[in-house]
Each structure stands twice: as C-alpha cells, then as structure tokens.
Amino acid sequence: MELLIFFNLFWQKKSWKNFFAYLGPGFLVSIAYIDPGNFQTDLQAGAQYKYGLLWIILLASFAALIIQMLAANLGVVTGKHLAEHCRKEYPKVPNFILWILAEIAIVACDIPEVIGTAFALNMLFKIPLWCGVLITGLSTLVLLLLQQYGVRKLEIFIAFLVFTIAACFFVELGYAKPKSLEVLDGLFVPQLKGSGATKLAISLLGAMVMPHNLFLHSALVLSRKIPRSFNGIKEASRFYLIESGFALTVAFLINVSVISVSGAICNSSSLNPDDEQKCKDLDLNKASFLLKNVLGKWSSKLFAIALLASGQSSTITGTYAGQYVMQGFLDLRLKPWIRNFLTRCLAIVPSLIVAIIGGSAGAGNLIIIASMILSFELPFALIPLLKFTSSKTKMGLYVNSYLVSAATWIIGSLIIGINVYYLAEKLIMSLRDNHLKLVGTMFCGILGLAGMLVYLASIAYLVIRKNKEGTHLLALTASESPGTANVSGDSAVYCLPREDIVNMQLPQRSIVSDLD
C-alpha cells in the first residue's frame, strides 16, 4: 500500500522533476555491473554450465539493489559516506586494515578494465596483448581529457556504446533461441556442479556486488541538494531506490542475455569445430564470434568498441571510489590524475606479467581471479554498512527495518558461506593432490587453516563489535514526529551539496554546468 501511495505521489506536480534532480549516482554505480569482468565471467559461465549459474545473477542483482539502497541511505541521512563512518567508528589499526582492503578491491576491479581494454585494442588494431596492457596506461590521460567536457556528457556517450552491445546481445537471443524453460530453470533452481562451478559462482558474485561500489554510492548521493526534513529525506531515499532499481535491472538483463547467448551457442549441436574450440576456453578476445549472426564481419569491431567503452566507463567508478576511500579513511585527497595513474599502474603490473607469460588465456583467468578477490573482500565493506544502517544512533528515524536487516544479513551470510566453502574445498583438494612429503603437507595445511581462521575472525570482529560512535544527524531527530515534518516539509531548508564531494567528483571548470 505504501508503495502504491508513493508512485501516485511520484506522478504529481513537481515529483517527476524532483526525480530528475536525483538522477545520476545509480547509473554511474551500475556501470560496474557491466564491466569487462562481468562479461568475462558471464561468457565462461554460459559456455561451461549453460544456464546453470543464472540464479547467481538473479541473487546477486537482488542483493545489489538492497545493498546499494543502504549505501545511498547512509549518505542521504547522515551526510557522511561509508569510508568516513569507518574512520570515525573503528580504532586506527582496524581502520587502516579496512583501508588497505578497500584499495586492494579497487585494484582488483581495475585489472579486468586493463585487460578488457587490451583485448579491445587487439581486436581493433591487432595490437599484441602485452602492448595493449601498456597502452591502457595512457587511457587515464585520455579519460581525464574527455572529462573536461563534463562528466555527464561523457557518461551519456559511454552508456550509449555499452547499450549498443546490450542491444546486439538482445537481438542475438532471437538467433540463439535459448529454451525458455531451461533459462527459467537456471534462474530459479540453485545448483553448483563441482568445484569449477563454485569458482565461477564466486567470480560472478564478485563481479556483480563490488566492495568499492558501496563506498562510491554512499558518497555520490552527497553531491545533490536534499531537503533536511522527514519528507525530503524519505523522498530522496525512494527516488534513489527507483533510479538504482531501473539501472540495475538493465544491468541484470544484459548479464542474463550474455550468459544465455553464450550458453545457447556454445552448447549447440550444430556448432562448427572452430567455434567449438573457442567455447572450450572462452574469453573476451574470442567472444565476438557470438555476435556474427547479427553483425557479420563487423561483429569483432563493434564488440571491441563496446568492450573499450565498458572498460573505460568502469575506470570512472574506480577513480571516484578511490578518491572517496582515501579521503574517508585517511582524510587525504589526491588530484584525480595522480590517483588514477597510481591505481592503473598497480593493475598494469600483474596484468602485464600474466599477458606476457600466459597470453590471452592467462589474462582471462586473471579476470576470474580478480573477481574472486572482490567476492572475498565484500564482507569487509558490507558488514560495516549493515551495522551502520541498522544503528539507531547513526540513522535515527531512518534505521533499517527488521525485514531489511534480516534480508541483508542473510545475503551477507550466503556470500561468506560460499567463500568459506570454496576455500575449504580448495584447501582439502590441494592437500590431497600435492606431491609434498608429510611434513610439507602438514605445514601447508596448518598455514591454510590459519589463513581461514584469520579471515573468519576478522569477519567475526566486524559482526560482534558494537557501534560506539553516534552521528550528528542532518535529518530530523527521533523527538520530531513525522507529522510535524509533513507540515514543515514545503518550507524545508536545503542542505547544499558537500563541496569536497562535488569538487572531487567533477573537474573544476565543469562544476557549475554539470550540476545545473
């Protein structure tokens, strides 16, 4: 009933105009859900397990919507983003460790962007993969040059290219003709057939729900004007929910279509021997053949352009997230080009080594490993977010409901459970199949078990530790009733956007034009 009332209010005078004022952060965040890492894991999931892992995409998209909603609410209600809350809440050592983990997550997110860009350059200009990895370092300077024309104009251009490839996959679905019942079965019947499926499931989770996105979304919402009244904050939260829901639904459909096309074509009985060989070790560099029924000889070129756009648009989210993470955890700011250059260099080193030694297949595997790292690190951003948004001393009237809290803790527990299951399984298999002597096997077993215990103990610390710091709410306090807020809502005074967030988000010469 509350939802119906809200949608009725949404179409009233000025409501739709207010919605467009909040439009932006959710779409920028959603770019991370259709980056090269997602394409790589989607392609492999479809080629190896047909539609059997689609349920992971559904679960991850549902989880992403709830989690991104909480991240936005934290910023809207408190006026501070997630990294700032961590610095205020945790002692120096845990805070420093959380910062290091957040930086590692950003680098892990940047690795697929580097490799995806290198694959795109290889398809467009036949540039060797290792040369493409080096050239991607220059993309930082190109990106910053384009930003001078306004971030929103750049986002629209990149979104157009990414949606181009999405349209191609949607059309390709008509040619591939995946069986509807099998697709629905893959979406709604959970299954994991073997350790390989578990590995890909973790990669899909890591590629969908990224730790740095939580820091990013909670900060981006601070760049908008929000009325500091009960109605104003409720409206902003709901508009951000609608925006995120729409953006993530598009991302969900893109991911489902990529897996379905890959699954249908690579498991077809009429597949020719050359394409069958490509499907056995499918990566971004070989995937353009999936679109040849739609695009013909242009399939590789357009796929490469969209892949290039996907990688570079994801660089925006990584750069901004890195700035907010550093500013929040350390109260330290770097110029965007320095921050972007440092992050890109850290991602280039492992990408270059793997590209030289392992070639295309090795680079593709590195994307999977990077996505797994993101999944393992997710609890260290997710748990603080859940603790903060469930705390009445921090959120006041806007604290999570019992239903939302239960749903988010269940989601977090599932992610942690899958991670621990995979770690335990890999540890047992490696100890069973190694050729070391008994002493070496015992040492490796003790070392692996100790690592798992440290991982679980760190998570337990974040879960058990009680919040100690309250928040000086910019919103109404618990003593002010919603009824009073309804009366004073029209005359609410706007809290101007945080200048440090605005200045960090946009180049100086573009601030005024981009915010209007």
Short mmCIF file of C-alpha atoms in Angstrom, two decimals:
data_model
loop_
_atom_site.label_atom_id
_atom_site.label_comp_id
_atom_site.label_asym_id
_atom_site.label_seq_id
_atom_site.Cartn_x
_atom_site.Cartn_y
_atom_site.Cartn_z
CA MET A 1 0.00 0.00 0.00
CA GLU A 2 2.82 2.40 0.91
CA LEU A 3 4.48 1.68 -2.43
CA LEU A 4 1.26 2.45 -4.36
CA ILE A 5 0.82 5.72 -2.47
CA PHE A 6 4.39 6.67 -3.29
CA PHE A 7 4.00 6.00 -7.02
CA ASN A 8 0.81 8.10 -7.01
CA LEU A 9 2.73 10.92 -5.38
CA PHE A 10 5.57 10.40 -7.84
CA TRP A 11 3.40 11.47 -10.79
CA GLN A 12 2.04 14.54 -9.01
CA LYS A 13 3.22 18.02 -9.88
CA LYS A 14 6.97 18.57 -9.38
CA SER A 15 7.58 14.98 -8.25
CA TRP A 16 8.98 13.86 -11.59
CA LYS A 17 11.14 17.00 -11.72
CA ASN A 18 12.50 16.17 -8.29
CA PHE A 19 13.30 12.66 -9.51
CA PHE A 20 15.47 14.00 -12.34
CA ALA A 21 17.33 16.15 -9.83
CA TYR A 22 18.46 12.95 -8.09
CA LEU A 23 19.14 11.03 -11.31
CA GLY A 24 22.76 10.04 -11.85
CA PRO A 25 24.50 8.22 -8.99
CA GLY A 26 22.67 4.92 -9.53
CA PHE A 27 23.52 4.82 -13.23
CA LEU A 28 27.16 5.64 -12.57
CA VAL A 29 27.29 2.86 -9.98
CA SER A 30 25.55 0.41 -12.34
CA ILE A 31 28.39 0.72 -14.85
CA ALA A 32 30.44 -1.51 -12.56
CA TYR A 33 27.86 -4.28 -13.08
CA ILE A 34 28.50 -4.45 -16.83
CA ASP A 35 32.28 -4.05 -16.93
CA PRO A 36 34.76 -6.41 -18.68
CA GLY A 37 34.95 -8.56 -15.55
CA ASN A 38 31.22 -9.23 -15.77
CA PHE A 39 31.41 -10.04 -19.48
CA GLN A 40 34.31 -12.45 -18.93
CA THR A 41 32.64 -14.39 -16.10
CA ASP A 42 29.27 -14.36 -17.89
CA LEU A 43 30.80 -15.79 -21.06
CA GLN A 44 32.60 -18.58 -19.21
CA ALA A 45 29.56 -19.39 -17.07
CA GLY A 46 27.39 -19.81 -20.17
CA ALA A 47 30.00 -21.75 -22.15
CA GLN A 48 30.80 -24.20 -19.34
CA TYR A 49 27.50 -24.57 -17.47
CA LYS A 50 24.92 -23.33 -19.98
CA TYR A 51 22.15 -21.67 -17.89
CA GLY A 52 23.03 -23.41 -14.62
CA LEU A 53 24.51 -20.31 -12.97
CA LEU A 54 21.83 -17.79 -13.94
CA TRP A 55 20.43 -18.00 -10.41
CA ILE A 56 23.67 -16.44 -9.16
CA ILE A 57 23.00 -13.39 -11.37
CA LEU A 58 19.44 -13.14 -10.04
CA LEU A 59 20.59 -13.44 -6.43
CA ALA A 60 23.46 -11.02 -6.94
CA SER A 61 21.22 -8.43 -8.64
CA PHE A 62 18.63 -8.64 -5.87
CA ALA A 63 21.37 -8.35 -3.27
CA ALA A 64 22.97 -5.47 -5.16
CA LEU A 65 19.74 -3.47 -5.18
CA ILE A 66 19.24 -3.82 -1.42
CA ILE A 67 22.89 -3.15 -0.63
CA GLN A 68 23.16 -0.12 -2.92
CA MET A 69 19.94 1.23 -1.39
CA LEU A 70 21.51 1.00 2.07
CA ALA A 71 24.68 2.74 0.84
CA ALA A 72 22.64 5.60 -0.62
CA ASN A 73 20.51 5.88 2.53
CA LEU A 74 23.62 6.11 4.73
CA GLY A 75 24.87 9.13 2.79
CA VAL A 76 21.46 10.80 2.44
CA VAL A 77 20.57 10.54 6.13
CA THR A 78 23.91 11.23 7.83
CA GLY A 79 25.68 13.48 5.34
CA LYS A 80 28.77 11.25 5.53
CA HIS A 81 29.80 8.39 3.30
CA LEU A 82 30.79 4.87 4.33
CA ALA A 83 34.56 5.41 4.46
CA GLU A 84 34.12 8.45 6.73
CA HIS A 85 31.94 6.45 9.09
CA CYS A 86 34.60 3.71 9.24
CA ARG A 87 37.28 6.26 10.18
CA LYS A 88 35.08 7.66 12.97
CA GLU A 89 33.94 4.27 14.25
CA TYR A 90 36.96 1.94 14.22
CA PRO A 91 40.31 2.19 16.02
CA LYS A 92 43.39 3.11 13.99
CA VAL A 93 44.63 -0.42 13.23
CA PRO A 94 41.28 -1.90 12.04
CA ASN A 95 40.59 1.31 10.13
CA PHE A 96 43.98 1.08 8.39
CA ILE A 97 43.39 -2.58 7.50
CA LEU A 98 39.94 -1.79 6.10
CA TRP A 99 41.52 0.97 4.00
CA ILE A 100 44.16 -1.41 2.64
CA LEU A 101 41.46 -3.97 1.76
CA ALA A 102 39.41 -1.26 0.03
CA GLU A 103 42.45 -0.22 -2.03
CA ILE A 104 43.12 -3.86 -2.99
CA ALA A 105 39.49 -4.17 -4.07
CA ILE A 106 39.84 -1.10 -6.31
CA VAL A 107 43.00 -2.53 -7.91
CA ALA A 108 41.24 -5.91 -8.37
CA CYS A 109 38.39 -4.05 -10.06
CA ASP A 110 40.81 -2.20 -12.32
CA ILE A 111 42.55 -5.38 -13.56
CA PRO A 112 39.57 -6.51 -15.72
CA GLU A 113 39.34 -2.97 -17.11
CA VAL A 114 43.01 -3.04 -18.11
CA ILE A 115 42.76 -6.48 -19.71
CA GLY A 116 39.41 -5.72 -21.33
CA THR A 117 40.87 -2.59 -22.91
CA ALA A 118 43.89 -4.60 -24.11
CA PHE A 119 41.57 -7.21 -25.67
CA ALA A 120 39.61 -4.40 -27.38
CA LEU A 121 42.80 -2.87 -28.84
CA ASN A 122 43.84 -6.32 -30.06
CA MET A 123 40.52 -6.80 -31.86
CA LEU A 124 40.52 -3.29 -33.35
CA PHE A 125 44.16 -2.83 -34.33
CA LYS A 126 45.78 -6.29 -33.92
CA ILE A 127 48.00 -4.91 -31.16
CA PRO A 128 49.68 -7.66 -29.08
CA LEU A 129 48.03 -8.17 -25.73
CA TRP A 130 51.04 -7.11 -23.67
CA CYS A 131 51.39 -3.90 -25.72
CA GLY A 132 47.70 -3.23 -25.20
CA VAL A 133 48.16 -3.54 -21.45
CA LEU A 134 50.88 -0.87 -21.58
CA ILE A 135 48.81 1.41 -23.80
CA THR A 136 45.92 1.30 -21.32
CA GLY A 137 48.07 3.42 -19.02
CA LEU A 138 47.54 6.26 -21.48
CA SER A 139 43.78 5.83 -21.27
CA THR A 140 43.94 7.58 -17.90
CA LEU A 141 45.12 10.78 -19.59
CA VAL A 142 42.54 10.41 -22.38
CA LEU A 143 39.75 9.90 -19.84
CA LEU A 144 40.74 13.00 -17.88
CA LEU A 145 40.87 14.99 -21.12
CA LEU A 146 37.33 13.92 -22.03
CA GLN A 147 36.13 14.79 -18.51
CA GLN A 148 36.82 18.45 -19.23
CA TYR A 149 33.71 18.44 -21.42
CA GLY A 150 31.60 17.40 -18.45
CA VAL A 151 31.25 14.08 -16.70
CA ARG A 152 27.60 13.70 -17.52
CA LYS A 153 28.18 14.16 -21.25
CA LEU A 154 30.91 11.54 -21.06
CA GLU A 155 28.63 9.16 -19.14
CA ILE A 156 25.88 9.52 -21.75
CA PHE A 157 28.33 8.76 -24.56
CA ILE A 158 29.77 5.70 -22.80
CA ALA A 159 26.33 4.43 -21.81
CA PHE A 160 25.29 4.67 -25.47
CA LEU A 161 28.19 2.43 -26.53
CA VAL A 162 27.58 -0.09 -23.74
CA PHE A 163 23.87 -0.27 -24.56
CA THR A 164 24.83 -0.86 -28.19
CA ILE A 165 26.46 -4.15 -27.28
CA ALA A 166 23.50 -4.90 -25.00
CA ALA A 167 21.15 -4.43 -27.96
CA CYS A 168 23.30 -6.77 -30.04
CA PHE A 169 23.08 -9.49 -27.39
CA PHE A 170 19.32 -8.98 -27.08
CA VAL A 171 18.96 -9.42 -30.85
CA GLU A 172 21.32 -12.39 -30.78
CA LEU A 173 18.97 -14.04 -28.28
CA GLY A 174 16.47 -14.25 -31.13
CA TYR A 175 19.01 -16.11 -33.27
CA ALA A 176 20.37 -18.32 -30.48
CA LYS A 177 16.82 -19.23 -29.36
CA PRO A 178 17.63 -20.46 -25.82
CA LYS A 179 14.90 -22.69 -24.45
CA SER A 180 12.71 -20.62 -22.14
CA LEU A 181 12.09 -23.45 -19.65
CA GLU A 182 15.82 -24.13 -19.33
CA VAL A 183 16.54 -20.43 -18.79
CA LEU A 184 13.83 -20.19 -16.12
CA ASP A 185 15.17 -23.35 -14.50
CA GLY A 186 18.65 -21.81 -14.40
CA LEU A 187 17.26 -18.60 -12.91
CA PHE A 188 15.20 -20.11 -10.11
CA VAL A 189 16.77 -23.51 -9.30
CA PRO A 190 20.10 -23.14 -7.44
CA GLN A 191 22.76 -25.66 -8.45
CA LEU A 192 26.56 -25.94 -8.22
CA LYS A 193 28.02 -28.88 -10.12
CA GLY A 194 31.61 -29.31 -8.96
CA SER A 195 34.39 -27.01 -7.74
CA GLY A 196 34.61 -25.34 -11.15
CA ALA A 197 31.03 -24.15 -10.81
CA THR A 198 31.73 -22.91 -7.27
CA LYS A 199 34.73 -20.95 -8.53
CA LEU A 200 32.66 -19.31 -11.27
CA ALA A 201 29.80 -18.64 -8.84
CA ILE A 202 32.18 -16.76 -6.56
CA SER A 203 33.55 -14.86 -9.56
CA LEU A 204 30.01 -13.93 -10.65
CA LEU A 205 29.23 -12.65 -7.15
CA GLY A 206 32.47 -10.70 -7.02
CA ALA A 207 31.90 -9.21 -10.46
CA MET A 208 28.33 -8.17 -9.57
CA VAL A 209 28.45 -6.91 -5.96
CA MET A 210 31.69 -4.95 -5.71
CA PRO A 211 33.05 -3.58 -2.41
CA HIS A 212 34.17 -0.24 -3.84
CA ASN A 213 30.65 0.43 -5.14
CA LEU A 214 29.37 0.71 -1.57
CA PHE A 215 31.86 3.47 -0.80
CA LEU A 216 31.12 5.13 -4.13
CA HIS A 217 27.32 5.20 -3.91
CA SER A 218 27.25 6.49 -0.33
CA ALA A 219 29.46 9.40 -1.46
CA LEU A 220 27.86 10.25 -4.82
CA VAL A 221 24.48 10.98 -3.22
CA LEU A 222 26.15 13.79 -1.25
CA SER A 223 26.58 15.77 -4.49
CA ARG A 224 22.84 16.54 -4.62
CA LYS A 225 20.65 19.01 -2.75
CA ILE A 226 18.41 17.19 -0.29
CA PRO A 227 15.69 18.84 1.89
CA ARG A 228 16.53 18.27 5.55
CA SER A 229 13.01 17.24 6.54
CA PHE A 230 11.35 13.89 7.17
CA ASN A 231 9.51 14.03 3.84
CA GLY A 232 12.52 15.35 1.96
CA ILE A 233 14.86 12.62 3.09
CA LYS A 234 12.24 9.91 2.59
CA GLU A 235 11.61 11.20 -0.92
CA ALA A 236 15.33 11.30 -1.75
CA SER A 237 15.82 7.75 -0.49
CA ARG A 238 12.89 6.48 -2.54
CA PHE A 239 14.00 8.28 -5.69
CA TYR A 240 17.49 6.82 -5.32
CA LEU A 241 15.89 3.38 -4.88
CA ILE A 242 13.85 3.76 -8.08
CA GLU A 243 16.85 5.03 -10.01
CA SER A 244 19.09 2.23 -8.76
CA GLY A 245 16.37 -0.33 -9.40
CA PHE A 246 15.98 0.73 -13.02
CA ALA A 247 19.74 0.90 -13.67
CA LEU A 248 20.43 -2.46 -12.03
CA THR A 249 17.52 -4.08 -13.88
CA VAL A 250 19.13 -3.07 -17.17
CA ALA A 251 22.46 -4.45 -15.95
CA PHE A 252 20.72 -7.68 -14.88
CA LEU A 253 19.14 -8.14 -18.31
CA ILE A 254 22.49 -7.54 -20.01
CA ASN A 255 24.22 -10.15 -17.83
CA VAL A 256 21.42 -12.68 -18.33
CA SER A 257 21.49 -12.15 -22.10
CA VAL A 258 25.28 -12.62 -22.27
CA ILE A 259 25.09 -15.91 -20.32
CA SER A 260 22.08 -17.11 -22.33
CA VAL A 261 23.70 -16.35 -25.69
CA SER A 262 26.98 -17.94 -24.62
CA GLY A 263 25.17 -20.97 -23.18
CA ALA A 264 22.92 -21.48 -26.19
CA ILE A 265 25.62 -21.10 -28.85
CA CYS A 266 28.45 -22.95 -27.10
CA ASN A 267 26.16 -25.89 -26.22
CA SER A 268 24.54 -26.10 -29.64
CA SER A 269 24.78 -29.39 -31.53
CA SER A 270 25.36 -27.51 -34.82
CA LEU A 271 28.48 -25.67 -33.60
CA ASN A 272 31.35 -25.83 -36.10
CA PRO A 273 34.73 -27.22 -34.91
CA ASP A 274 36.46 -23.81 -34.88
CA ASP A 275 33.79 -22.17 -32.70
CA GLU A 276 33.63 -25.29 -30.53
CA GLN A 277 37.33 -24.89 -29.76
CA LYS A 278 36.80 -21.22 -28.86
CA CYS A 279 34.00 -22.19 -26.46
CA LYS A 280 36.28 -24.56 -24.54
CA ASP A 281 38.36 -21.64 -23.32
CA LEU A 282 36.12 -18.66 -23.99
CA ASP A 283 37.43 -15.21 -23.10
CA LEU A 284 36.79 -11.64 -24.16
CA ASN A 285 39.27 -11.91 -27.01
CA LYS A 286 37.33 -14.77 -28.65
CA ALA A 287 33.76 -13.80 -27.82
CA SER A 288 32.98 -11.67 -30.86
CA PHE A 289 32.02 -14.80 -32.86
CA LEU A 290 28.89 -15.00 -30.70
CA LEU A 291 27.55 -11.90 -32.47
CA LYS A 292 28.42 -12.83 -36.06
CA ASN A 293 24.80 -13.82 -36.82
CA VAL A 294 23.77 -10.25 -36.04
CA LEU A 295 26.75 -8.19 -37.14
CA GLY A 296 28.55 -10.36 -39.66
CA LYS A 297 32.13 -9.25 -40.32
CA TRP A 298 31.63 -6.18 -38.11
CA SER A 299 30.99 -8.33 -35.01
CA SER A 300 34.56 -8.12 -33.69
CA LYS A 301 34.83 -4.37 -34.35
CA LEU A 302 31.62 -3.36 -32.61
CA PHE A 303 32.20 -5.80 -29.77
CA ALA A 304 35.69 -4.28 -29.33
CA ILE A 305 34.33 -0.72 -29.29
CA ALA A 306 31.72 -1.63 -26.66
CA LEU A 307 34.34 -3.52 -24.65
CA LEU A 308 36.61 -0.48 -24.81
CA ALA A 309 33.73 1.73 -23.66
CA SER A 310 32.84 -0.70 -20.89
CA GLY A 311 36.40 -0.74 -19.57
CA GLN A 312 36.83 3.00 -19.67
CA SER A 313 33.43 3.76 -18.14
CA SER A 314 34.33 1.42 -15.29
CA THR A 315 37.53 3.40 -14.82
CA ILE A 316 35.36 6.36 -13.82
CA THR A 317 33.80 4.42 -10.94
CA GLY A 318 37.19 3.11 -9.81
CA THR A 319 38.76 6.57 -9.87
CA TYR A 320 35.98 8.23 -7.93
CA ALA A 321 35.71 5.36 -5.45
CA GLY A 322 39.47 5.56 -4.86
CA GLN A 323 39.23 9.26 -4.11
CA TYR A 324 36.37 8.81 -1.65
CA VAL A 325 38.07 5.84 0.03
CA MET A 326 41.31 7.75 0.56
CA GLN A 327 39.52 10.90 1.70
CA GLY A 328 37.23 8.97 4.04
CA PHE A 329 39.66 6.54 5.69
CA LEU A 330 42.71 8.83 5.83
CA ASP A 331 41.24 12.33 5.41
CA LEU A 332 43.67 12.64 2.49
CA ARG A 333 42.96 13.83 -1.04
CA LEU A 334 44.97 13.42 -4.23
CA LYS A 335 44.42 15.05 -7.58
CA PRO A 336 42.28 12.78 -9.78
CA TRP A 337 45.02 12.22 -12.39
CA ILE A 338 47.53 11.16 -9.70
CA ARG A 339 45.03 8.85 -8.05
CA ASN A 340 44.00 7.30 -11.37
CA PHE A 341 47.62 6.90 -12.50
CA LEU A 342 48.69 5.13 -9.28
CA THR A 343 45.74 2.73 -9.34
CA ARG A 344 46.23 1.96 -13.02
CA CYS A 345 49.96 1.27 -12.51
CA LEU A 346 49.19 -1.21 -9.71
CA ALA A 347 46.74 -3.00 -12.01
CA ILE A 348 49.06 -2.96 -15.03
CA VAL A 349 51.95 -4.81 -13.34
CA PRO A 350 50.17 -8.16 -12.72
CA SER A 351 48.23 -7.80 -16.00
CA LEU A 352 51.44 -7.28 -17.96
CA ILE A 353 53.23 -10.22 -16.34
CA VAL A 354 50.31 -12.58 -16.99
CA ALA A 355 49.80 -11.28 -20.55
CA ILE A 356 53.48 -11.93 -21.41
CA ILE A 357 53.67 -15.36 -19.76
CA GLY A 358 50.13 -16.73 -20.15
CA GLY A 359 48.85 -14.83 -23.18
CA SER A 360 45.11 -14.47 -23.82
CA ALA A 361 44.09 -17.47 -21.72
CA GLY A 362 46.20 -16.34 -18.76
CA ALA A 363 44.77 -12.82 -18.94
CA GLY A 364 41.25 -14.26 -19.00
CA ASN A 365 41.99 -16.35 -15.90
CA LEU A 366 43.38 -13.25 -14.16
CA ILE A 367 39.99 -11.56 -14.61
CA ILE A 368 38.33 -14.52 -12.88
CA ILE A 369 40.87 -14.36 -10.02
CA ALA A 370 40.33 -10.59 -9.64
CA SER A 371 36.57 -11.16 -9.44
CA MET A 372 37.11 -13.82 -6.77
CA ILE A 373 39.23 -11.37 -4.74
CA LEU A 374 36.34 -8.90 -4.86
CA SER A 375 33.96 -11.55 -3.55
CA PHE A 376 36.27 -12.46 -0.66
CA GLU A 377 36.68 -8.79 0.25
CA LEU A 378 32.99 -7.88 0.05
CA PRO A 379 32.22 -8.68 3.74
CA PHE A 380 34.74 -6.04 4.88
CA ALA A 381 32.69 -3.31 3.23
CA LEU A 382 29.26 -4.92 3.54
CA ILE A 383 29.30 -5.69 7.27
CA PRO A 384 30.19 -2.12 8.35
CA LEU A 385 27.43 -0.85 6.03
CA LEU A 386 24.88 -3.22 7.58
CA LYS A 387 26.00 -2.34 11.11
CA PHE A 388 25.84 1.41 10.49
CA THR A 389 22.46 1.44 8.72
CA SER A 390 20.99 -0.82 11.44
CA SER A 391 22.15 1.54 14.21
CA LYS A 392 19.56 3.95 15.56
CA THR A 393 22.28 6.20 16.98
CA LYS A 394 23.58 6.71 13.44
CA MET A 395 20.39 6.64 11.37
CA GLY A 396 17.73 7.89 13.78
CA LEU A 397 14.24 7.58 12.29
CA TYR A 398 15.70 6.07 9.13
CA VAL A 399 17.24 2.97 10.67
CA ASN A 400 16.76 -0.29 8.73
CA SER A 401 13.52 -2.12 9.33
CA TYR A 402 13.69 -5.63 10.79
CA LEU A 403 12.76 -7.08 7.38
CA VAL A 404 15.53 -5.22 5.54
CA SER A 405 18.06 -6.07 8.25
CA ALA A 406 17.13 -9.76 8.12
CA ALA A 407 17.33 -9.85 4.31
CA THR A 408 20.73 -8.12 4.18
CA TRP A 409 22.26 -10.29 6.91
CA ILE A 410 21.01 -13.42 5.12
CA ILE A 411 22.60 -12.19 1.89
CA GLY A 412 25.86 -11.42 3.66
CA SER A 413 25.85 -14.83 5.34
CA LEU A 414 25.30 -16.59 1.99
CA ILE A 415 28.23 -14.75 0.41
CA ILE A 416 30.52 -15.55 3.35
CA GLY A 417 29.30 -19.17 3.35
CA ILE A 418 30.08 -19.67 -0.35
CA ASN A 419 33.53 -18.12 0.11
CA VAL A 420 34.37 -20.32 3.10
CA TYR A 421 33.06 -23.43 1.33
CA TYR A 422 35.28 -22.76 -1.67
CA LEU A 423 38.34 -22.04 0.48
CA ALA A 424 37.84 -25.23 2.48
CA GLU A 425 37.27 -27.29 -0.65
CA LYS A 426 40.37 -25.95 -2.39
CA LEU A 427 42.49 -26.47 0.75
CA ILE A 428 41.40 -30.11 1.07
CA MET A 429 41.92 -30.81 -2.65
CA SER A 430 45.37 -29.18 -2.72
CA LEU A 431 46.49 -31.14 0.35
CA ARG A 432 45.15 -34.38 -1.09
CA ASP A 433 46.67 -33.99 -4.55
CA ASN A 434 50.06 -32.43 -3.74
CA HIS A 435 53.33 -34.34 -4.01
CA LEU A 436 54.97 -32.94 -0.89
CA LYS A 437 56.27 -35.01 1.97
CA LEU A 438 54.14 -35.45 5.10
CA VAL A 439 55.87 -32.58 6.92
CA GLY A 440 55.35 -30.22 3.98
CA THR A 441 51.71 -31.24 3.65
CA MET A 442 51.11 -30.64 7.36
CA PHE A 443 52.81 -27.25 7.20
CA CYS A 444 50.71 -26.18 4.20
CA GLY A 445 47.58 -27.47 5.92
CA ILE A 446 48.32 -25.52 9.11
CA LEU A 447 49.12 -22.39 7.09
CA GLY A 448 45.91 -22.68 5.05
CA LEU A 449 43.79 -23.36 8.13
CA ALA A 450 45.36 -20.39 9.91
CA GLY A 451 44.51 -18.16 6.95
CA MET A 452 40.89 -19.29 7.02
CA LEU A 453 40.68 -18.69 10.76
CA VAL A 454 42.11 -15.18 10.36
CA TYR A 455 39.55 -14.48 7.63
CA LEU A 456 36.68 -15.72 9.79
CA ALA A 457 37.99 -13.97 12.92
CA SER A 458 38.19 -10.66 11.05
CA ILE A 459 34.61 -11.02 9.89
CA ALA A 460 33.51 -12.02 13.39
CA TYR A 461 35.18 -8.89 14.82
CA LEU A 462 33.19 -6.64 12.49
CA VAL A 463 29.95 -8.51 13.24
CA ILE A 464 30.28 -8.70 17.04
CA ARG A 465 31.80 -5.28 17.72
CA LYS A 466 29.16 -2.80 18.88
CA ASN A 467 28.96 0.63 17.30
CA LYS A 468 30.39 3.23 19.63
CA GLU A 469 30.18 6.47 17.68
CA GLY A 470 26.87 8.23 17.19
CA THR A 471 26.09 10.54 14.29
CA HIS A 472 25.10 14.18 14.40
CA LEU A 473 22.14 13.66 12.10
CA LEU A 474 21.45 16.23 9.45
CA ALA A 475 17.94 14.82 9.41
CA LEU A 476 15.17 15.08 11.97
CA THR A 477 15.89 13.57 15.36
CA ALA A 478 13.74 10.90 16.95
CA SER A 479 11.99 13.56 19.06
CA GLU A 480 10.49 15.17 15.96
CA SER A 481 7.48 13.32 14.67
CA PRO A 482 6.80 12.55 11.02
CA GLY A 483 3.56 14.50 11.34
CA THR A 484 5.46 17.67 12.21
CA ALA A 485 7.78 17.04 9.29
CA ASN A 486 4.83 16.82 6.92
CA VAL A 487 3.74 20.31 7.91
CA SER A 488 7.15 21.88 7.57
CA GLY A 489 8.25 19.90 4.52
CA ASP A 490 7.41 22.61 1.97
CA SER A 491 9.49 25.23 3.75
CA ALA A 492 12.47 22.92 4.36
CA VAL A 493 15.88 24.49 4.02
CA TYR A 494 18.16 22.70 1.58
CA CYS A 495 21.49 21.43 2.76
CA LEU A 496 23.84 22.37 -0.06
CA PRO A 497 25.87 19.58 -1.68
CA ARG A 498 29.16 18.89 0.06
CA GLU A 499 31.72 20.94 -1.82
CA ASP A 500 34.53 18.45 -1.18
CA ILE A 501 32.47 15.70 -2.82
CA VAL A 502 31.41 17.90 -5.73
CA ASN A 503 34.93 19.16 -6.36
CA MET A 504 36.34 15.65 -6.16
CA GLN A 505 33.68 14.29 -8.45
CA LEU A 506 33.90 16.87 -11.23
CA PRO A 507 36.72 18.89 -12.85
CA GLN A 508 36.79 22.50 -11.63
CA ARG A 509 35.75 24.08 -14.93
CA SER A 510 32.72 21.75 -15.23
CA ILE A 511 31.22 22.06 -11.75
CA VAL A 512 28.56 24.68 -12.46
CA SER A 513 27.43 23.37 -15.82
CA ASP A 514 27.28 19.76 -14.70
CA LEU A 515 25.25 20.39 -11.58
CA ASP A 516 22.66 22.62 -13.19
#
